[in-house]
Tab-separated table of C-alpha atoms in Angstrom:
chain	number	residue	atom	x	y	z
A	48	MET	CA	-90.780	-3.019	129.040
A	49	ALA	CA	-88.241	-1.085	129.747
A	50	VAL	CA	-85.379	0.200	127.047
A	51	ASN	CA	-82.423	1.091	127.352
A	52	TYR	CA	-80.066	3.768	125.836
A	53	SER	CA	-76.783	4.682	124.859
A	54	ALA	CA	-74.523	7.676	127.009
A	55	LYS	CA	-75.170	9.518	123.898
A	56	GLU	CA	-77.442	9.182	122.979
A	57	GLU	CA	-78.792	10.564	126.280
A	58	ALA	CA	-76.647	13.557	125.826
A	59	ASP	CA	-77.954	14.543	122.743
A	60	GLY	CA	-81.754	13.388	122.840
A	61	HIS	CA	-81.559	11.804	119.780
A	62	PRO	CA	-81.707	8.107	120.141
A	63	SER	CA	-82.180	5.597	117.428
A	64	GLY	CA	-85.251	4.217	116.903
A	65	GLY	CA	-86.454	1.028	118.191
A	66	ILE	CA	-90.461	0.100	119.466
A	67	GLY	CA	-91.555	3.069	121.351
A	68	GLY	CA	-88.725	5.464	120.629
A	69	PRO	CA	-88.930	9.346	119.845
A	70	GLY	CA	-87.390	7.786	116.784
A	71	GLY	CA	-89.664	5.907	115.336
A	72	GLY	CA	-90.057	3.690	113.333
A	73	ALA	CA	-90.385	-0.135	113.076
A	74	VAL	CA	-88.096	-2.315	115.685
A	75	GLY	CA	-84.048	-1.795	113.973
A	76	GLY	CA	-85.525	0.581	111.035
A	77	GLY	CA	-83.658	3.230	110.918
A	78	GLY	CA	-86.493	6.064	109.935
A	79	GLY	CA	-88.902	6.549	107.238
A	80	SER	CA	-85.688	7.863	105.350
A	81	ARG	CA	-84.822	3.767	104.152
A	82	GLY	CA	-87.401	3.195	101.416
A	83	ALA	CA	-88.201	-0.173	100.531
A	84	VAL	CA	-85.724	-2.380	99.058
A	85	LYS	CA	-86.084	-2.476	94.977
A	86	THR	CA	-84.987	-5.416	93.177
A	87	ARG	CA	-84.658	-5.688	88.986
A	88	LYS	CA	-86.184	-9.223	88.937
A	89	PRO	CA	-88.647	-9.163	86.374
A	90	ASP	CA	-91.850	-10.320	87.105
A	91	ASN	CA	-93.835	-13.605	87.765
A	92	THR	CA	-95.693	-13.863	84.244
A	93	ALA	CA	-95.224	-16.126	81.197
A	94	PHE	CA	-94.423	-12.823	78.973
A	95	LYS	CA	-91.298	-12.054	81.195
A	96	GLN	CA	-90.225	-15.635	82.601
A	97	GLN	CA	-90.544	-17.456	78.921
A	98	ARG	CA	-93.000	-19.497	79.921
A	99	LEU	CA	-94.957	-18.961	77.026
A	100	PRO	CA	-95.930	-22.140	74.652
A	101	ALA	CA	-93.738	-22.333	71.607
A	102	TRP	CA	-93.116	-23.762	68.384
A	103	GLN	CA	-89.718	-24.483	66.721
A	104	PRO	CA	-90.035	-26.743	64.156
A	105	ILE	CA	-87.881	-29.327	63.483
A	106	LEU	CA	-86.167	-30.528	60.177
A	107	PRO	CA	-84.829	-33.158	59.367
A	108	ALA	CA	-83.582	-34.685	55.808
A	109	GLY	CA	-86.770	-36.074	55.253
A	110	THR	CA	-88.113	-32.752	54.389
A	111	VAL	CA	-85.902	-30.443	53.485
A	112	LEU	CA	-84.587	-33.271	50.707
A	113	PRO	CA	-87.747	-33.866	49.201
A	114	ALA	CA	-88.368	-29.945	49.251
A	115	PHE	CA	-84.891	-28.931	47.826
A	116	PHE	CA	-85.303	-31.251	44.860
A	117	ILE	CA	-89.457	-30.316	44.581
A	118	ILE	CA	-88.005	-26.413	43.926
A	119	GLY	CA	-85.691	-27.697	41.343
A	120	LEU	CA	-87.344	-29.445	39.249
A	121	ILE	CA	-90.249	-27.078	39.341
A	122	PHE	CA	-87.942	-24.612	38.918
A	123	ILE	CA	-86.044	-25.426	36.027
A	124	PRO	CA	-88.826	-26.356	33.672
A	125	ILE	CA	-90.311	-23.097	34.104
A	126	GLY	CA	-87.844	-21.474	33.433
A	127	ILE	CA	-86.117	-22.837	30.200
A	128	GLY	CA	-90.376	-22.721	29.313
A	129	ILE	CA	-90.232	-18.548	30.232
A	130	PHE	CA	-85.967	-18.476	28.657
A	131	VAL	CA	-87.306	-19.733	25.050
A	132	THR	CA	-90.287	-17.648	25.088
A	133	SER	CA	-88.308	-14.991	25.892
A	134	ASN	CA	-86.167	-15.841	22.712
A	135	THR	CA	-88.562	-16.064	20.322
A	136	ILE	CA	-89.508	-12.658	20.274
A	137	ARG	CA	-88.124	-10.778	18.227
A	138	ALA	CA	-86.653	-6.662	18.929
A	139	HIS	CA	-84.658	-4.293	17.255
A	140	ALA	CA	-82.895	-1.061	18.635
A	141	ILE	CA	-81.994	1.890	17.149
A	142	ASP	CA	-80.179	4.920	19.002
A	143	TYR	CA	-80.986	7.890	16.647
A	144	THR	CA	-79.438	10.267	19.114
A	145	GLY	CA	-76.409	11.231	17.118
A	146	THR	CA	-73.361	12.433	19.628
A	147	GLU	CA	-71.122	9.885	17.048
A	148	PRO	CA	-70.011	11.694	14.578
A	149	SER	CA	-70.911	9.353	11.772
A	150	SER	CA	-74.072	8.759	12.757
A	151	PRO	CA	-77.254	10.779	10.394
A	152	CYS	CA	-78.750	12.199	12.836
A	153	HIS	CA	-75.340	14.320	14.593
A	154	LYS	CA	-77.188	17.222	12.264
A	155	CYS	CA	-78.993	17.400	14.516
A	156	LEU	CA	-77.689	17.136	18.181
A	157	ASN	CA	-77.738	20.851	19.700
A	158	VAL	CA	-81.167	21.329	18.576
A	159	SER	CA	-83.749	23.838	20.997
A	160	TRP	CA	-86.792	23.482	21.769
A	161	ASP	CA	-88.131	25.565	19.708
A	162	ILE	CA	-86.179	25.411	16.888
A	163	THR	CA	-87.891	26.899	13.056
A	164	PRO	CA	-87.558	24.937	10.638
A	165	PRO	CA	-87.406	21.524	12.916
A	166	CYS	CA	-84.038	18.839	11.522
A	167	THR	CA	-84.862	16.341	10.281
A	168	CYS	CA	-82.758	12.564	9.856
A	169	THR	CA	-83.171	9.571	7.908
A	170	ILE	CA	-81.742	6.478	8.895
A	171	ASP	CA	-81.529	3.188	7.289
A	172	PHE	CA	-81.001	-0.471	8.448
A	173	THR	CA	-82.354	-4.492	8.219
A	174	LEU	CA	-84.479	-6.287	9.604
A	175	GLU	CA	-82.640	-9.478	9.227
A	176	HIS	CA	-85.649	-12.471	10.373
A	177	SER	CA	-89.468	-11.134	10.290
A	178	PHE	CA	-91.619	-10.055	12.563
A	179	GLU	CA	-94.397	-12.465	12.617
A	180	SER	CA	-97.537	-11.378	15.192
A	181	ASN	CA	-98.523	-7.802	15.976
A	182	VAL	CA	-95.277	-5.147	16.538
A	183	PHE	CA	-94.783	-2.347	19.305
A	184	MET	CA	-92.948	0.890	18.342
A	185	TYR	CA	-91.314	1.924	21.510
A	186	TYR	CA	-89.116	5.733	21.701
A	187	GLY	CA	-86.597	5.011	24.542
A	188	LEU	CA	-84.926	7.558	27.021
A	189	SER	CA	-81.551	7.376	29.263
A	190	ASN	CA	-80.562	9.476	31.839
A	191	PHE	CA	-83.733	11.224	32.600
A	192	TYR	CA	-84.524	11.196	35.678
A	193	GLN	CA	-88.638	10.711	35.764
A	194	ASN	CA	-88.446	9.639	38.999
A	195	HIS	CA	-87.535	12.794	41.024
A	196	ARG	CA	-89.667	13.804	43.578
A	197	ARG	CA	-90.276	17.419	42.283
A	198	TYR	CA	-90.704	15.793	38.745
A	199	VAL	CA	-92.974	13.797	39.893
A	200	LYS	CA	-94.925	15.657	42.093
A	201	SER	CA	-94.978	18.256	39.602
A	202	ARG	CA	-98.734	18.360	37.955
A	203	ASP	CA	-102.389	18.663	38.978
A	204	ASP	CA	-104.376	16.230	38.192
A	205	SER	CA	-107.377	17.663	39.083
A	206	GLN	CA	-107.290	19.534	35.770
A	207	LEU	CA	-105.826	16.853	33.843
A	208	ASN	CA	-109.071	15.317	35.458
A	209	GLY	CA	-111.364	17.989	33.581
A	210	ASP	CA	-111.855	20.256	36.427
A	211	ASN	CA	-112.697	23.917	35.053
A	212	SER	CA	-111.809	25.451	38.070
A	213	SER	CA	-108.807	24.325	38.417
A	214	LEU	CA	-108.149	24.798	34.329
A	215	LEU	CA	-107.963	28.155	34.831
A	216	ASN	CA	-106.453	27.983	38.782
A	217	PRO	CA	-103.360	24.930	38.719
A	218	SER	CA	-102.624	23.783	41.656
A	219	LYS	CA	-99.056	25.416	43.262
A	220	GLU	CA	-97.413	21.857	42.961
A	221	CYS	CA	-97.373	22.857	39.441
A	222	GLU	CA	-94.316	25.798	40.171
A	223	PRO	CA	-92.568	27.093	38.136
A	224	TYR	CA	-94.854	26.037	35.288
A	225	ARG	CA	-97.856	27.085	37.378
A	226	THR	CA	-98.585	30.456	34.416
A	227	ASN	CA	-96.915	32.174	31.413
A	228	GLU	CA	-96.737	35.509	30.649
A	229	ASP	CA	-100.581	35.930	33.452
A	230	LYS	CA	-102.119	32.804	32.059
A	231	PRO	CA	-102.351	29.742	33.829
A	232	ILE	CA	-100.745	26.788	31.889
A	233	ALA	CA	-102.770	23.626	30.152
A	234	PRO	CA	-101.636	21.395	31.309
A	235	CYS	CA	-99.127	22.457	33.738
A	236	GLY	CA	-96.142	20.742	35.632
A	237	ALA	CA	-92.638	19.864	34.522
A	238	ILE	CA	-94.200	16.627	33.589
A	239	ALA	CA	-96.037	17.697	30.787
A	240	ASN	CA	-93.479	20.974	29.824
A	241	SER	CA	-90.986	18.044	29.580
A	242	MET	CA	-93.287	15.948	27.046
A	243	PHE	CA	-91.174	14.100	24.059
A	244	ASN	CA	-91.844	15.318	20.760
A	245	ASP	CA	-90.073	13.652	18.586
A	246	THR	CA	-91.943	12.180	14.739
A	247	LEU	CA	-90.684	8.678	13.647
A	248	GLU	CA	-92.012	7.451	10.374
A	249	LEU	CA	-91.475	4.147	9.521
A	250	TYR	CA	-90.552	2.410	5.901
A	251	ARG	CA	-89.864	-0.696	3.791
A	252	ILE	CA	-87.176	0.185	1.011
A	253	ASP	CA	-87.955	-2.086	-1.614
A	254	ASN	CA	-86.206	-1.754	-5.155
A	255	ASP	CA	-84.841	1.496	-4.087
A	256	THR	CA	-88.615	2.139	-3.733
A	257	ARG	CA	-89.902	3.146	-0.264
A	258	ILE	CA	-93.212	2.462	1.411
A	259	PRO	CA	-94.599	3.120	4.156
A	260	ILE	CA	-95.581	1.676	7.740
A	261	THR	CA	-98.768	2.172	8.512
A	262	LEU	CA	-98.531	3.463	12.593
A	263	ILE	CA	-101.403	2.979	14.357
A	264	LYS	CA	-101.915	6.310	17.354
A	265	LYS	CA	-104.650	4.770	18.909
A	266	GLY	CA	-104.811	2.349	21.356
A	267	ILE	CA	-101.536	3.083	23.393
A	268	ALA	CA	-102.751	4.155	26.530
A	269	TRP	CA	-103.800	2.540	29.464
A	270	TRP	CA	-108.019	2.460	29.722
A	271	THR	CA	-108.109	3.663	33.051
A	272	ASP	CA	-106.232	6.978	32.196
A	273	LYS	CA	-108.137	7.542	28.592
A	274	ASN	CA	-111.492	6.847	29.867
A	275	VAL	CA	-110.909	7.712	33.907
A	276	LYS	CA	-107.687	10.075	34.660
A	277	PHE	CA	-107.618	12.386	32.036
A	278	ARG	CA	-111.152	14.021	30.210
A	279	ASN	CA	-110.616	17.852	28.544
A	280	PRO	CA	-112.636	20.317	30.771
A	281	THR	CA	-116.319	19.976	30.405
A	282	GLY	CA	-118.063	22.371	27.696
A	283	ASP	CA	-118.442	22.282	24.042
A	284	GLY	CA	-116.226	18.972	23.786
A	285	ASN	CA	-116.378	19.449	19.609
A	286	ASN	CA	-115.501	23.219	20.513
A	287	LEU	CA	-111.506	22.632	22.601
A	288	THR	CA	-110.815	26.272	21.314
A	289	ALA	CA	-113.204	27.521	23.643
A	290	LEU	CA	-113.163	25.103	26.375
A	291	PHE	CA	-109.558	26.453	27.548
A	292	GLN	CA	-109.596	29.977	26.567
A	293	GLY	CA	-107.335	32.086	29.271
A	294	THR	CA	-104.837	29.540	28.844
A	295	THR	CA	-102.112	28.754	27.511
A	296	LYS	CA	-99.893	26.159	26.783
A	297	PRO	CA	-95.931	24.896	28.117
A	298	VAL	CA	-93.186	26.866	27.856
A	299	ASN	CA	-91.536	24.062	25.875
A	300	TRP	CA	-94.351	23.218	23.870
A	301	PRO	CA	-94.491	24.512	19.889
A	302	LYS	CA	-98.087	24.638	20.206
A	303	PRO	CA	-101.344	24.192	22.580
A	304	VAL	CA	-102.672	21.286	24.191
A	305	TYR	CA	-105.955	21.289	22.182
A	306	MET	CA	-103.566	21.282	18.857
A	307	LEU	CA	-102.196	18.167	19.090
A	308	ASP	CA	-104.038	15.704	17.247
A	309	SER	CA	-107.027	16.405	14.737
A	310	GLU	CA	-108.770	13.479	15.596
A	311	PRO	CA	-111.195	15.344	18.578
A	312	ASP	CA	-111.405	12.014	20.675
A	313	ASN	CA	-107.343	12.121	20.772
A	314	ASN	CA	-106.975	15.976	21.174
A	315	GLY	CA	-106.600	17.971	24.351
A	316	PHE	CA	-106.163	15.570	27.720
A	317	ILE	CA	-107.171	13.331	26.110
A	318	ASN	CA	-104.250	12.749	23.453
A	319	GLU	CA	-102.653	9.196	24.264
A	320	ASP	CA	-99.426	10.208	23.530
A	321	PHE	CA	-99.544	12.958	26.288
A	322	ILE	CA	-101.107	10.689	28.487
A	323	VAL	CA	-98.727	8.037	28.078
A	324	TRP	CA	-95.515	10.972	28.872
A	325	MET	CA	-97.406	10.741	31.850
A	326	ARG	CA	-97.257	7.773	33.583
A	327	THR	CA	-93.457	8.700	34.675
A	328	ALA	CA	-91.170	5.719	34.829
A	329	ALA	CA	-89.345	4.852	37.678
A	330	LEU	CA	-85.958	4.160	36.362
A	331	PRO	CA	-83.501	6.552	34.685
A	332	THR	CA	-83.093	4.376	31.432
A	333	PHE	CA	-86.865	3.585	30.131
A	334	ARG	CA	-89.450	3.473	27.163
A	335	LYS	CA	-92.901	3.789	26.383
A	336	LEU	CA	-95.043	3.533	24.210
A	337	TYR	CA	-94.959	5.195	20.900
A	338	ARG	CA	-96.435	3.226	17.660
A	339	LEU	CA	-98.566	-0.079	17.315
A	340	ILE	CA	-98.101	-1.859	13.520
A	341	GLU	CA	-100.930	-4.670	12.979
A	342	ARG	CA	-101.195	-7.725	11.032
A	343	LYS	CA	-102.957	-7.581	8.760
A	344	ASN	CA	-103.238	-11.169	7.952
A	345	ASN	CA	-101.696	-14.449	8.110
A	346	LEU	CA	-100.206	-15.827	5.590
A	347	HIS	CA	-97.658	-12.499	6.073
A	348	PRO	CA	-95.761	-10.844	8.415
A	349	THR	CA	-96.277	-7.364	9.956
A	350	LEU	CA	-92.797	-6.555	9.125
A	351	GLN	CA	-90.659	-8.761	6.442
A	352	ALA	CA	-86.900	-9.711	6.170
A	353	GLY	CA	-85.101	-6.540	4.657
A	354	LYS	CA	-84.248	-3.499	4.508
A	355	TYR	CA	-86.122	-0.229	5.970
A	356	SER	CA	-85.436	3.180	6.217
A	357	LEU	CA	-86.828	5.371	9.812
A	358	VAL	CA	-87.042	9.425	9.032
A	359	ILE	CA	-86.654	11.468	12.333
A	360	THR	CA	-87.923	15.109	13.298
A	361	TYR	CA	-85.836	15.580	16.233
A	362	ASN	CA	-87.489	18.077	17.961
A	363	TYR	CA	-86.505	16.428	21.689
A	364	PRO	CA	-82.735	17.753	22.398
A	365	VAL	CA	-81.013	15.610	25.379
A	366	HIS	CA	-77.346	16.519	24.400
A	367	SER	CA	-77.589	18.901	27.487
A	368	PHE	CA	-77.763	16.484	30.093
A	369	ASP	CA	-75.796	13.495	28.407
A	370	GLY	CA	-79.149	12.132	27.753
A	371	ARG	CA	-79.730	9.650	25.019
A	372	LYS	CA	-82.717	8.927	22.609
A	373	ARG	CA	-83.514	5.156	20.513
A	374	MET	CA	-86.200	3.417	18.608
A	375	ILE	CA	-87.458	-0.138	19.554
A	376	LEU	CA	-88.961	-2.471	17.450
A	377	SER	CA	-90.505	-5.405	19.414
A	378	THR	CA	-93.305	-7.924	19.565
A	379	ILE	CA	-95.003	-9.321	22.187
A	380	SER	CA	-95.746	-12.989	24.127
A	381	TRP	CA	-98.143	-14.331	26.626
A	382	MET	CA	-95.048	-12.878	29.019
A	383	GLY	CA	-94.956	-9.242	27.839
A	384	GLY	CA	-91.714	-8.232	26.318
A	385	LYS	CA	-88.396	-9.769	25.783
A	386	ASN	CA	-86.610	-9.892	28.686
A	387	PRO	CA	-83.974	-13.583	29.637
A	388	PHE	CA	-83.737	-12.194	33.281
A	389	LEU	CA	-87.044	-13.726	34.600
A	390	GLY	CA	-86.082	-17.172	33.156
A	391	ILE	CA	-82.329	-16.928	33.977
A	392	ALA	CA	-82.979	-16.681	37.431
A	393	TYR	CA	-85.561	-19.052	37.688
A	394	ILE	CA	-82.574	-21.875	36.196
A	395	THR	CA	-79.993	-20.387	38.490
A	396	VAL	CA	-82.268	-20.793	41.491
A	397	GLY	CA	-83.378	-24.320	41.233
A	398	SER	CA	-79.336	-25.513	39.980
A	399	ILE	CA	-78.871	-24.008	42.747
A	400	CYS	CA	-81.449	-26.224	44.726
A	401	PHE	CA	-81.292	-29.330	42.829
A	402	PHE	CA	-77.142	-29.078	43.630
A	403	LEU	CA	-77.592	-28.807	47.522
A	404	GLY	CA	-79.962	-31.677	47.313
A	405	VAL	CA	-77.592	-33.686	45.576
A	406	VAL	CA	-75.052	-32.945	47.799
A	407	LEU	CA	-76.944	-33.104	51.418
A	408	LEU	CA	-78.174	-35.889	50.044
A	409	ILE	CA	-73.993	-37.912	50.000
A	410	ILE	CA	-73.857	-36.120	53.850
A	411	HIS	CA	-76.578	-38.429	54.542
A	412	HIS	CA	-75.809	-41.608	52.784
A	413	LYS	CA	-72.808	-41.222	54.097
A	414	TYR	CA	-72.264	-39.958	58.132
A	415	GLY	CA	-76.944	-39.800	58.837
A	416	ASN	CA	-76.465	-43.350	60.081
A	417	ARG	CA	-73.744	-42.668	63.078
A	418	ASN	CA	-74.235	-43.619	66.430
A	419	THR	CA	-73.104	-40.904	67.673
A	420	SER	CA	-74.180	-41.118	71.381
A	421	ALA	CA	-71.521	-41.267	73.308
A	422	ASP	CA	-70.426	-45.547	74.960
A	423	ILE	CA	-71.583	-45.611	78.608
A	424	PRO	CA	-68.793	-47.928	81.151
A	425	ASN	CA	-70.186	-50.241	82.754
């Protein structure tokens, strides 16, 4: 088979590629410079071609309508029960910050950490209703951001767990409250340094006579915190002064950690007021358990309706950061403290579902039986 070249190709000496030609390549090819033709077509697989088995729920009226009615009929009674239970809880709060000039605690507003003697103030109040069951006394703070990242990390859990090496060499996370005057701080960190230290006393006024209310300081911390997470250093447990030898108190504390309480099982790192404070709050407005008031017998309420007096030893400064302090007396129920929001939320969701069920039922009854298929002419 003869191969003919054009005159120009013969002159140049570079014939285009063909069968047996010097240019090489396949018939009609342009040589090796032309690659395979690329395509953007997806592979022929079940995944890329969307042929995988799928299930799509079809929600007819016979399924949707009963679901709305069932949710409504379940949520509304639950919400009513929670709301009524919440309203049976007695609660009374007293703000004793002292920002108002007429407040008895106004004289203590600008108190500092190291003030001596401490400033005291008394607030009289009246309970309109009796508190029947056990009463919990809380202290509350506002505009105090315990959830700040650096604040939350400013502690040494090994030191709080009684590790002797960490006691004398605290974690660097505690800076700048790690050491003071070349001595390790126990407990170290910003959380411990800012521990709440107001003292609250409650009295019932009967015929102008002040009768003290017994406030229980034990049993306010979580069991796991008291017995697992917080421990005093190992050694002679009856001599905490020797166990904490070589350490110094936090900067803002008036006394060292081994003098927090006179009872050995509530002193040092296992002091329950200290343990409660070390469990940081998630929001800037919070309350923490301070004391318990137990009911003595079933014949008389724990706190009778009447006049009471709250005596505050005002040690904790909050005015510098526009904070506020309050004391709360509250009972509890099976659902916890007073919180009407949960009951209102259940009632609202149940009512909306029931209302939507009625509306959809009317629409289905009115339009659901219509024949929407188009008439095909003969």
